[in-house]
Amino acid sequence: MPASTDRAADLDDISFLGRLSEALSQTIEDQTRELFDAAGIVIPVRSCSLLTALRQAGEASAAELARTLGQSHQLVIQKCPALIRLGLITQHPDPADARRKLFRLTEKGQAQMAMQDRYSEEISEVYRRLFEETGDVHAMILKTLRALKERPLRERTPPQSR
Amino acid sequence: MPASTDRAADLDDISFLGRLSEALSQTIEDQTRELFDAAGIVIPVRSCSLLTALRQAGEASAAELARTLGQSHQLVIQKCPALIRLGLITQHPDPADARRKLFRLTEKGQAQMAMQDRYSEEISEVYRRLFEETGDVHAMILKTLRALKERPLRERTPPQSR
DNA sequence: TATACAATATATTGCGCAATATATTGTATA
DNA sequence: TATACAATATATTGCGCAATATATTGTATA
């Protein structure tokens, strides 16, 4: 019984929204993992986008992937060993540039992505229906994020008289 | 330039909502940290609720705090050393039960919480105005979370024909 | 060509969390 | 009282991320 979700709101005024959105993120990851497990998909949920980008590129270095994903290349490099261990990708030195190592999906990786594809549409549809039920969280989070980047909490708080 | 927020949506259909809500959580934590820094509040943002619970209890063991917060007691125990190092709380053995150690706010901890209080109302107000601007994300995330706990993704996905 | 700089990959450290295992102490029950 | 169990605190390991530092290689410029 998690229940933390409900209690969180009353207990802590300052970061209730932060913890709530984290709970949503965690719940979605967990439930996606559950779905993948049931379907025999071994892809780490948090590496889906990396593999999608890699599939589209065909072949790419960590730095390229990082730029595509908007993540740090350190993070990409940190994830890759696990994906290699899972047999989803391989790593080759770039013959044209000794600094770079190129990643590529293996056959298994491609097969796994194909399995993921079959669920991808399904899941989009699930979310669409969910949003009809509860409202478009996606759009609203995006709007909130943009508002906060535009004008952060700091600027929205009047200076305190001490 | 993060920008990952925008690109995330197109790249990965399966967990776009997960990463978006995580981005919101992270943004809020970062901006709260920024606010605290500017105000001279040393409280770790993620320990606000712990300190709030402790203040209300006056004195409590890790297990009690964990129950109040809906977190694991391991997590509470892991956070406490940092709070002790910051001089915000102290730890005493429970004279009545040698298994337990009781935590209590120090004077500095109370002063810091008082500083946080001055911002607490402000921030609630900021969120209230933000929600007027962008809609009530809080309520909508809560609704989504409840819908997902009620009926997880797994159950919402029709069985695949393989 | 030599030198500075850019790009790339990588190691290390630390945070926050989850999961697991374990030691200690208290409590209930045979 | 003895024994099993519950409650509590804690250590250890691992994941995902950020931040920092560093080594290697390529590129541009003096």
PDB file of C-alpha atoms in Angstrom, chain A residues 162, chain B residues 33-43 108 112 115 119:
ATOM      1  CA  ARG A 162      13.438  39.703   7.018  1.00  0.00           C
TER       2      ARG A 162
ATOM      3  CA  ARG B  33      16.772  24.510  -4.370  1.00  0.00           C
ATOM      4  CA  GLU B  34      17.552  27.786  -6.090  1.00  0.00           C
ATOM      5  CA  LEU B  35      14.957  29.562  -4.008  1.00  0.00           C
ATOM      6  CA  PHE B  36      16.251  28.013  -0.781  1.00  0.00           C
ATOM      7  CA  ASP B  37      19.812  28.951  -1.639  1.00  0.00           C
ATOM      8  CA  ALA B  38      18.822  32.532  -2.244  1.00  0.00           C
ATOM      9  CA  ALA B  39      17.015  32.593   1.082  1.00  0.00           C
ATOM     10  CA  GLY B  40      19.822  30.935   3.021  1.00  0.00           C
ATOM     11  CA  ILE B  41      17.798  27.799   3.714  1.00  0.00           C
ATOM     12  CA  VAL B  42      20.067  24.768   3.887  1.00  0.00           C
ATOM     13  CA  ILE B  43      17.311  22.173   4.124  1.00  0.00           C
ATOM     14  CA  LYS B 108      18.976  25.441  13.993  1.00  0.00           C
ATOM     15  CA  GLN B 112      15.430  26.750   9.317  1.00  0.00           C
ATOM     16  CA  MET B 115      12.440  30.279   7.414  1.00  0.00           C
ATOM     17  CA  TYR B 119       8.179  30.783   1.933  1.00  0.00           C
TER      18      TYR B 119
END
